[in-house]
PDB file of C-alpha atoms in Angstrom:
ATOM      1  CA  ASP A 667      -3.699 -23.755   6.866  1.00  0.00           C
ATOM      2  CA  THR A 668      -6.876 -21.866   7.823  1.00  0.00           C
ATOM      3  CA  GLU A 669      -8.891 -23.007   4.857  1.00  0.00           C
ATOM      4  CA  VAL A 670     -12.223 -24.727   4.485  1.00  0.00           C
ATOM      5  CA  THR A 671     -12.465 -26.272   1.024  1.00  0.00           C
ATOM      6  CA  GLN A 672     -15.782 -26.966  -0.638  1.00  0.00           C
ATOM      7  CA  THR A 673     -16.421 -28.906  -3.823  1.00  0.00           C
ATOM      8  CA  PRO A 674     -17.865 -28.452  -6.307  1.00  0.00           C
ATOM      9  CA  LYS A 675     -17.992 -24.661  -6.626  1.00  0.00           C
ATOM     10  CA  HIS A 676     -21.043 -24.843  -8.878  1.00  0.00           C
ATOM     11  CA  LEU A 677     -23.644 -27.591  -9.307  1.00  0.00           C
ATOM     12  CA  VAL A 678     -26.704 -27.852 -11.517  1.00  0.00           C
ATOM     13  CA  MET A 679     -28.990 -30.789 -10.821  1.00  0.00           C
ATOM     14  CA  GLY A 680     -32.393 -32.011 -11.843  1.00  0.00           C
ATOM     15  CA  MET A 681     -35.150 -32.673  -9.351  1.00  0.00           C
ATOM     16  CA  THR A 682     -34.718 -36.441  -9.694  1.00  0.00           C
ATOM     17  CA  ASN A 683     -30.933 -36.415  -9.334  1.00  0.00           C
ATOM     18  CA  LYS A 684     -28.811 -37.471  -6.375  1.00  0.00           C
ATOM     19  CA  LYS A 685     -25.708 -35.422  -5.721  1.00  0.00           C
ATOM     20  CA  SER A 686     -23.335 -34.674  -2.854  1.00  0.00           C
ATOM     21  CA  LEU A 687     -21.570 -31.559  -1.623  1.00  0.00           C
ATOM     22  CA  LYS A 688     -18.199 -32.002   0.036  1.00  0.00           C
ATOM     23  CA  CYS A 689     -16.337 -29.979   2.641  1.00  0.00           C
ATOM     24  CA  GLU A 690     -12.851 -30.497   4.038  1.00  0.00           C
ATOM     25  CA  GLN A 691     -10.748 -28.792   6.708  1.00  0.00           C
ATOM     26  CA  HIS A 692      -7.358 -29.653   8.189  1.00  0.00           C
ATOM     27  CA  MET A 693      -7.316 -27.231  11.111  1.00  0.00           C
ATOM     28  CA  GLY A 694      -8.152 -29.898  13.691  1.00  0.00           C
ATOM     29  CA  HIS A 695     -11.584 -28.367  14.219  1.00  0.00           C
ATOM     30  CA  ARG A 696     -14.127 -30.668  15.842  1.00  0.00           C
ATOM     31  CA  ALA A 697     -17.267 -28.688  14.997  1.00  0.00           C
ATOM     32  CA  MET A 698     -18.507 -28.479  11.419  1.00  0.00           C
ATOM     33  CA  TYR A 699     -21.552 -26.755   9.997  1.00  0.00           C
ATOM     34  CA  TRP A 700     -23.771 -26.528   6.943  1.00  0.00           C
ATOM     35  CA  TYR A 701     -25.440 -23.211   6.175  1.00  0.00           C
ATOM     36  CA  LYS A 702     -27.795 -22.268   3.359  1.00  0.00           C
ATOM     37  CA  GLN A 703     -27.698 -18.751   1.906  1.00  0.00           C
ATOM     38  CA  LYS A 704     -30.279 -17.385  -0.508  1.00  0.00           C
ATOM     39  CA  ALA A 705     -29.474 -14.335  -2.618  1.00  0.00           C
ATOM     40  CA  LYS A 706     -29.242 -11.098  -0.600  1.00  0.00           C
ATOM     41  CA  LYS A 707     -30.033 -12.970   2.615  1.00  0.00           C
ATOM     42  CA  PRO A 708     -27.899 -13.989   5.602  1.00  0.00           C
ATOM     43  CA  PRO A 709     -26.655 -17.556   6.039  1.00  0.00           C
ATOM     44  CA  GLU A 710     -29.128 -19.851   7.792  1.00  0.00           C
ATOM     45  CA  LEU A 711     -27.918 -22.752   9.870  1.00  0.00           C
ATOM     46  CA  MET A 712     -28.910 -26.226   8.676  1.00  0.00           C
ATOM     47  CA  PHE A 713     -26.784 -28.739  10.613  1.00  0.00           C
ATOM     48  CA  VAL A 714     -24.065 -28.824  13.257  1.00  0.00           C
ATOM     49  CA  TYR A 715     -21.690 -31.719  13.862  1.00  0.00           C
ATOM     50  CA  SER A 716     -19.720 -31.892  17.106  1.00  0.00           C
ATOM     51  CA  TYR A 717     -17.035 -34.552  17.369  1.00  0.00           C
ATOM     52  CA  GLU A 718     -18.417 -36.187  14.230  1.00  0.00           C
ATOM     53  CA  LYS A 719     -21.893 -36.526  15.717  1.00  0.00           C
ATOM     54  CA  LEU A 720     -24.943 -34.583  14.597  1.00  0.00           C
ATOM     55  CA  SER A 721     -25.778 -32.155  17.396  1.00  0.00           C
ATOM     56  CA  ILE A 722     -28.158 -29.706  15.726  1.00  0.00           C
ATOM     57  CA  ASN A 723     -30.657 -30.213  12.895  1.00  0.00           C
ATOM     58  CA  GLU A 724     -32.617 -27.043  12.250  1.00  0.00           C
ATOM     59  CA  SER A 725     -35.706 -28.935  11.044  1.00  0.00           C
ATOM     60  CA  VAL A 726     -34.187 -29.401   7.615  1.00  0.00           C
ATOM     61  CA  PRO A 727     -36.220 -31.508   5.117  1.00  0.00           C
ATOM     62  CA  SER A 728     -35.047 -35.097   4.739  1.00  0.00           C
ATOM     63  CA  ARG A 729     -34.074 -34.500   1.114  1.00  0.00           C
ATOM     64  CA  PHE A 730     -30.914 -33.010   2.667  1.00  0.00           C
ATOM     65  CA  SER A 731     -28.847 -35.670   4.418  1.00  0.00           C
ATOM     66  CA  PRO A 732     -25.609 -34.709   6.177  1.00  0.00           C
ATOM     67  CA  GLU A 733     -22.731 -37.043   6.875  1.00  0.00           C
ATOM     68  CA  CYS A 734     -19.477 -36.611   8.787  1.00  0.00           C
ATOM     69  CA  PRO A 735     -17.204 -39.556   7.882  1.00  0.00           C
ATOM     70  CA  ASN A 736     -14.286 -38.238   9.956  1.00  0.00           C
ATOM     71  CA  SER A 737     -13.091 -35.137  11.755  1.00  0.00           C
ATOM     72  CA  SER A 738     -11.876 -33.482   8.531  1.00  0.00           C
ATOM     73  CA  LEU A 739     -14.754 -34.203   6.165  1.00  0.00           C
ATOM     74  CA  LEU A 740     -18.368 -33.156   5.971  1.00  0.00           C
ATOM     75  CA  ASN A 741     -20.780 -34.148   3.227  1.00  0.00           C
ATOM     76  CA  LEU A 742     -24.273 -33.047   2.312  1.00  0.00           C
ATOM     77  CA  HIS A 743     -26.219 -35.578   0.270  1.00  0.00           C
ATOM     78  CA  LEU A 744     -28.976 -34.172  -1.912  1.00  0.00           C
ATOM     79  CA  HIS A 745     -31.942 -36.089  -3.300  1.00  0.00           C
ATOM     80  CA  ALA A 746     -35.218 -35.038  -4.916  1.00  0.00           C
ATOM     81  CA  LEU A 747     -34.576 -31.342  -4.420  1.00  0.00           C
ATOM     82  CA  GLN A 748     -36.949 -28.588  -5.433  1.00  0.00           C
ATOM     83  CA  PRO A 749     -36.133 -25.432  -7.428  1.00  0.00           C
ATOM     84  CA  GLU A 750     -36.558 -23.387  -4.241  1.00  0.00           C
ATOM     85  CA  ASP A 751     -33.580 -25.260  -2.786  1.00  0.00           C
ATOM     86  CA  SER A 752     -31.339 -23.376  -5.203  1.00  0.00           C
ATOM     87  CA  ALA A 753     -28.908 -21.382  -3.045  1.00  0.00           C
ATOM     88  CA  LEU A 754     -25.310 -20.996  -1.919  1.00  0.00           C
ATOM     89  CA  TYR A 755     -24.447 -23.814   0.488  1.00  0.00           C
ATOM     90  CA  LEU A 756     -21.732 -22.876   2.934  1.00  0.00           C
ATOM     91  CA  CYS A 757     -19.639 -25.146   5.096  1.00  0.00           C
ATOM     92  CA  ALA A 758     -17.909 -23.846   8.209  1.00  0.00           C
ATOM     93  CA  SER A 759     -15.764 -25.238  10.969  1.00  0.00           C
ATOM     94  CA  SER A 760     -14.642 -24.162  14.420  1.00  0.00           C
ATOM     95  CA  GLN A 761     -12.586 -25.459  17.311  1.00  0.00           C
ATOM     96  CA  VAL A 762     -13.953 -27.477  20.191  1.00  0.00           C
ATOM     97  CA  PRO A 763     -17.651 -26.632  20.522  1.00  0.00           C
ATOM     98  CA  GLY A 764     -18.335 -24.339  23.427  1.00  0.00           C
ATOM     99  CA  ASN A 765     -14.770 -23.059  23.561  1.00  0.00           C
ATOM    100  CA  LEU A 766     -14.682 -19.328  24.296  1.00  0.00           C
ATOM    101  CA  ASN A 767     -11.916 -18.852  21.747  1.00  0.00           C
ATOM    102  CA  THR A 768     -13.906 -20.371  18.919  1.00  0.00           C
ATOM    103  CA  GLU A 769     -13.849 -18.699  15.547  1.00  0.00           C
ATOM    104  CA  ALA A 770     -15.922 -20.073  12.678  1.00  0.00           C
ATOM    105  CA  PHE A 771     -14.152 -20.338   9.310  1.00  0.00           C
ATOM    106  CA  PHE A 772     -16.317 -20.508   6.212  1.00  0.00           C
ATOM    107  CA  GLY A 773     -15.634 -22.114   2.876  1.00  0.00           C
ATOM    108  CA  GLN A 774     -16.332 -20.371  -0.428  1.00  0.00           C
ATOM    109  CA  GLY A 775     -19.571 -22.246  -0.849  1.00  0.00           C
ATOM    110  CA  THR A 776     -21.233 -24.381  -3.505  1.00  0.00           C
ATOM    111  CA  ARG A 777     -23.630 -22.519  -5.776  1.00  0.00           C
ATOM    112  CA  LEU A 778     -26.480 -25.007  -6.307  1.00  0.00           C
ATOM    113  CA  THR A 779     -29.104 -24.638  -9.018  1.00  0.00           C
ATOM    114  CA  VAL A 780     -32.017 -27.092  -9.131  1.00  0.00           C
ATOM    115  CA  VAL A 781     -33.756 -27.299 -12.498  1.00  0.00           C
TER     116      VAL A 781
ATOM    117  CA  GLY B 929     -36.090 -17.719  19.271  1.00  0.00           C
ATOM    118  CA  GLU B 930     -32.948 -15.673  18.833  1.00  0.00           C
ATOM    119  CA  ASN B 931     -33.273 -12.712  16.498  1.00  0.00           C
ATOM    120  CA  VAL B 932     -30.649 -10.230  15.290  1.00  0.00           C
ATOM    121  CA  GLU B 933     -31.648  -6.968  13.635  1.00  0.00           C
ATOM    122  CA  GLN B 934     -29.122  -5.036  11.556  1.00  0.00           C
ATOM    123  CA  HIS B 935     -29.174  -1.475  10.202  1.00  0.00           C
ATOM    124  CA  PRO B 936     -28.759   0.076   7.753  1.00  0.00           C
ATOM    125  CA  SER B 937     -29.378  -2.357   4.903  1.00  0.00           C
ATOM    126  CA  THR B 938     -27.253  -0.238   2.557  1.00  0.00           C
ATOM    127  CA  LEU B 939     -24.582   2.338   3.307  1.00  0.00           C
ATOM    128  CA  SER B 940     -22.753   4.517   0.809  1.00  0.00           C
ATOM    129  CA  VAL B 941     -19.738   6.556   1.908  1.00  0.00           C
ATOM    130  CA  GLN B 942     -16.875   8.416   0.306  1.00  0.00           C
ATOM    131  CA  GLU B 943     -13.375   7.039   0.584  1.00  0.00           C
ATOM    132  CA  GLY B 944     -11.822   8.191   3.842  1.00  0.00           C
ATOM    133  CA  ASP B 945     -15.131   8.588   5.664  1.00  0.00           C
ATOM    134  CA  SER B 946     -16.192   6.441   8.601  1.00  0.00           C
ATOM    135  CA  ALA B 947     -18.926   3.796   8.431  1.00  0.00           C
ATOM    136  CA  VAL B 948     -21.042   2.523  11.308  1.00  0.00           C
ATOM    137  CA  ILE B 949     -23.284  -0.544  11.247  1.00  0.00           C
ATOM    138  CA  LYS B 950     -25.546  -1.365  14.175  1.00  0.00           C
ATOM    139  CA  CYS B 951     -27.083  -4.602  15.409  1.00  0.00           C
ATOM    140  CA  THR B 952     -29.544  -5.510  18.132  1.00  0.00           C
ATOM    141  CA  TYR B 953     -30.002  -8.998  19.539  1.00  0.00           C
ATOM    142  CA  SER B 954     -32.855 -10.475  21.504  1.00  0.00           C
ATOM    143  CA  ASP B 955     -31.430 -13.337  23.590  1.00  0.00           C
ATOM    144  CA  SER B 956     -29.794 -12.075  26.778  1.00  0.00           C
ATOM    145  CA  ALA B 957     -27.873 -15.376  26.949  1.00  0.00           C
ATOM    146  CA  SER B 958     -25.899 -14.476  23.805  1.00  0.00           C
ATOM    147  CA  ASN B 959     -22.262 -13.943  24.685  1.00  0.00           C
ATOM    148  CA  TYR B 960     -20.268 -13.988  21.449  1.00  0.00           C
ATOM    149  CA  PHE B 961     -20.693 -11.433  18.652  1.00  0.00           C
ATOM    150  CA  PRO B 962     -18.681 -11.797  15.430  1.00  0.00           C
ATOM    151  CA  TRP B 963     -18.731  -9.618  12.351  1.00  0.00           C
ATOM    152  CA  TYR B 964     -18.303 -11.106   8.893  1.00  0.00           C
ATOM    153  CA  LYS B 965     -17.427  -9.526   5.552  1.00  0.00           C
ATOM    154  CA  GLN B 966     -18.741 -11.256   2.453  1.00  0.00           C
ATOM    155  CA  GLU B 967     -17.475 -10.305  -0.978  1.00  0.00           C
ATOM    156  CA  LEU B 968     -19.298 -11.289  -4.126  1.00  0.00           C
ATOM    157  CA  GLY B 969     -18.995 -15.004  -4.865  1.00  0.00           C
ATOM    158  CA  LYS B 970     -17.138 -15.747  -1.629  1.00  0.00           C
ATOM    159  CA  GLY B 971     -17.926 -17.144   1.766  1.00  0.00           C
ATOM    160  CA  PRO B 972     -18.181 -14.916   4.859  1.00  0.00           C
ATOM    161  CA  GLN B 973     -14.843 -13.920   6.381  1.00  0.00           C
ATOM    162  CA  LEU B 974     -14.514 -13.071  10.061  1.00  0.00           C
ATOM    163  CA  ILE B 975     -13.138  -9.545  10.488  1.00  0.00           C
ATOM    164  CA  ILE B 976     -13.562  -8.942  14.217  1.00  0.00           C
ATOM    165  CA  ASP B 977     -15.439 -10.392  17.163  1.00  0.00           C
ATOM    166  CA  ILE B 978     -16.267  -9.451  20.730  1.00  0.00           C
ATOM    167  CA  ARG B 979     -17.282 -11.402  23.791  1.00  0.00           C
ATOM    168  CA  SER B 980     -19.740 -10.339  26.437  1.00  0.00           C
ATOM    169  CA  ASN B 981     -17.090  -9.622  29.068  1.00  0.00           C
ATOM    170  CA  VAL B 982     -15.598  -6.857  26.887  1.00  0.00           C
ATOM    171  CA  GLY B 983     -17.143  -3.492  25.953  1.00  0.00           C
ATOM    172  CA  GLU B 984     -14.933  -2.527  23.046  1.00  0.00           C
ATOM    173  CA  LYS B 985     -12.338  -4.075  20.766  1.00  0.00           C
ATOM    174  CA  LYS B 986     -10.213  -2.497  18.056  1.00  0.00           C
ATOM    175  CA  ASP B 987      -8.115  -3.888  15.238  1.00  0.00           C
ATOM    176  CA  GLN B 988      -6.470  -1.203  13.091  1.00  0.00           C
ATOM    177  CA  ARG B 989      -9.286   0.572  11.193  1.00  0.00           C
ATOM    178  CA  ILE B 990     -12.013  -1.668  12.571  1.00  0.00           C
ATOM    179  CA  ALA B 991     -13.641  -1.494  16.004  1.00  0.00           C
ATOM    180  CA  VAL B 992     -16.612  -3.121  17.636  1.00  0.00           C
ATOM    181  CA  THR B 993     -18.548  -1.907  20.676  1.00  0.00           C
ATOM    182  CA  LEU B 994     -20.983  -3.859  22.815  1.00  0.00           C
ATOM    183  CA  ASN B 995     -23.710  -2.578  25.125  1.00  0.00           C
ATOM    184  CA  LYS B 996     -25.041  -5.636  26.945  1.00  0.00           C
ATOM    185  CA  THR B 997     -27.700  -3.712  28.836  1.00  0.00           C
ATOM    186  CA  ALA B 998     -29.250  -2.396  25.658  1.00  0.00           C
ATOM    187  CA  LYS B 999     -28.374  -5.565  23.682  1.00  0.00           C
ATOM    188  CA  HIS B1000     -26.677  -3.467  21.009  1.00  0.00           C
ATOM    189  CA  PHE B1001     -23.377  -3.941  19.245  1.00  0.00           C
ATOM    190  CA  SER B1002     -21.838  -1.888  16.466  1.00  0.00           C
ATOM    191  CA  LEU B1003     -19.105  -2.103  13.846  1.00  0.00           C
ATOM    192  CA  HIS B1004     -17.037   1.004  13.166  1.00  0.00           C
ATOM    193  CA  ILE B1005     -14.778   1.282  10.124  1.00  0.00           C
ATOM    194  CA  THR B1006     -12.570   4.366   9.904  1.00  0.00           C
ATOM    195  CA  GLU B1007     -10.720   5.721   6.869  1.00  0.00           C
ATOM    196  CA  THR B1008     -12.784   3.569   4.530  1.00  0.00           C
ATOM    197  CA  GLN B1009     -11.241   2.307   1.299  1.00  0.00           C
ATOM    198  CA  PRO B1010     -12.903   1.018  -1.904  1.00  0.00           C
ATOM    199  CA  GLU B1011     -11.797  -2.508  -1.002  1.00  0.00           C
ATOM    200  CA  ASP B1012     -13.985  -2.281   2.102  1.00  0.00           C
ATOM    201  CA  SER B1013     -16.996  -2.481  -0.236  1.00  0.00           C
ATOM    202  CA  ALA B1014     -18.838  -5.716   0.558  1.00  0.00           C
ATOM    203  CA  VAL B1015     -21.786  -7.071   2.519  1.00  0.00           C
ATOM    204  CA  TYR B1016     -21.229  -7.076   6.269  1.00  0.00           C
ATOM    205  CA  PHE B1017     -23.091  -9.419   8.615  1.00  0.00           C
ATOM    206  CA  CYS B1018     -23.268  -9.229  12.367  1.00  0.00           C
ATOM    207  CA  ALA B1019     -24.063 -12.386  14.304  1.00  0.00           C
ATOM    208  CA  ALA B1020     -24.783 -13.550  17.825  1.00  0.00           C
ATOM    209  CA  SER B1021     -24.188 -16.965  19.275  1.00  0.00           C
ATOM    210  CA  ILE B1022     -26.293 -19.127  21.534  1.00  0.00           C
ATOM    211  CA  ARG B1023     -26.035 -22.718  22.704  1.00  0.00           C
ATOM    212  CA  GLY B1024     -22.413 -22.474  23.694  1.00  0.00           C
ATOM    213  CA  PHE B1025     -21.212 -21.064  20.361  1.00  0.00           C
ATOM    214  CA  GLN B1026     -22.582 -23.929  18.314  1.00  0.00           C
ATOM    215  CA  LYS B1027     -25.180 -21.759  16.645  1.00  0.00           C
ATOM    216  CA  LEU B1028     -24.600 -18.384  15.028  1.00  0.00           C
ATOM    217  CA  VAL B1029     -27.655 -16.286  14.178  1.00  0.00           C
ATOM    218  CA  PHE B1030     -26.882 -13.694  11.522  1.00  0.00           C
ATOM    219  CA  GLY B1031     -28.242 -10.212  11.040  1.00  0.00           C
ATOM    220  CA  THR B1032     -29.828  -9.293   7.716  1.00  0.00           C
ATOM    221  CA  GLY B1033     -26.659  -7.761   6.291  1.00  0.00           C
ATOM    222  CA  THR B1034     -25.434  -4.298   5.269  1.00  0.00           C
ATOM    223  CA  ARG B1035     -24.214  -3.598   1.785  1.00  0.00           C
ATOM    224  CA  LEU B1036     -21.364  -1.093   2.137  1.00  0.00           C
ATOM    225  CA  LEU B1037     -20.256   0.845  -0.924  1.00  0.00           C
ATOM    226  CA  VAL B1038     -17.141   3.000  -0.647  1.00  0.00           C
ATOM    227  CA  SER B1039     -16.748   5.402  -3.561  1.00  0.00           C
ATOM    228  CA  PRO B1040     -13.289   6.668  -4.559  1.00  0.00           C
TER     229      PRO B1040
END
């Protein structure tokens, strides 16, 4: 199983809503990532978790709150978002951080629209 | 910070032709360079990667070359097929592979 599963595939939320994006992998990977991708742009790193601990936060606004409950799950909690936060949110995972044989696997993404 | 430039932004070829996409990176500490293919509505899929101790790597119709001195790396696709049509991203890693910085992407269109 080399799959990273993201739910939901599509999400529409109001600016006062609270919602969560979910990501799951069963490859035994110990590094998990959240990326944000705007239309016709490359993915931009938001957060990195290594061994279930937050290791990189790319100065992301606090309205995005990541959580890694265990080694297989990664959540992104959303609150008070702005329309400009509308994007494709991608989850990825890779083996032990720093391993030379690391390959990052991406999920299909959650298409988020903030209205 | 780390920056990756990618050219061209769009590339149109006829089926059977070769396609070449080039990237330049700025951080000399970068040592891992993957290439991703992203089809419409899907997440990026790794198609080939190269590490800094290797100059060239090939996998069937796809090859990647790396020039560390010039900080250039390139993707070569031979005998292109319509199903190769997609957006291709190069990337470079820093901080021990925890962070991938992506190029701006190349939209490849292969016409039958």
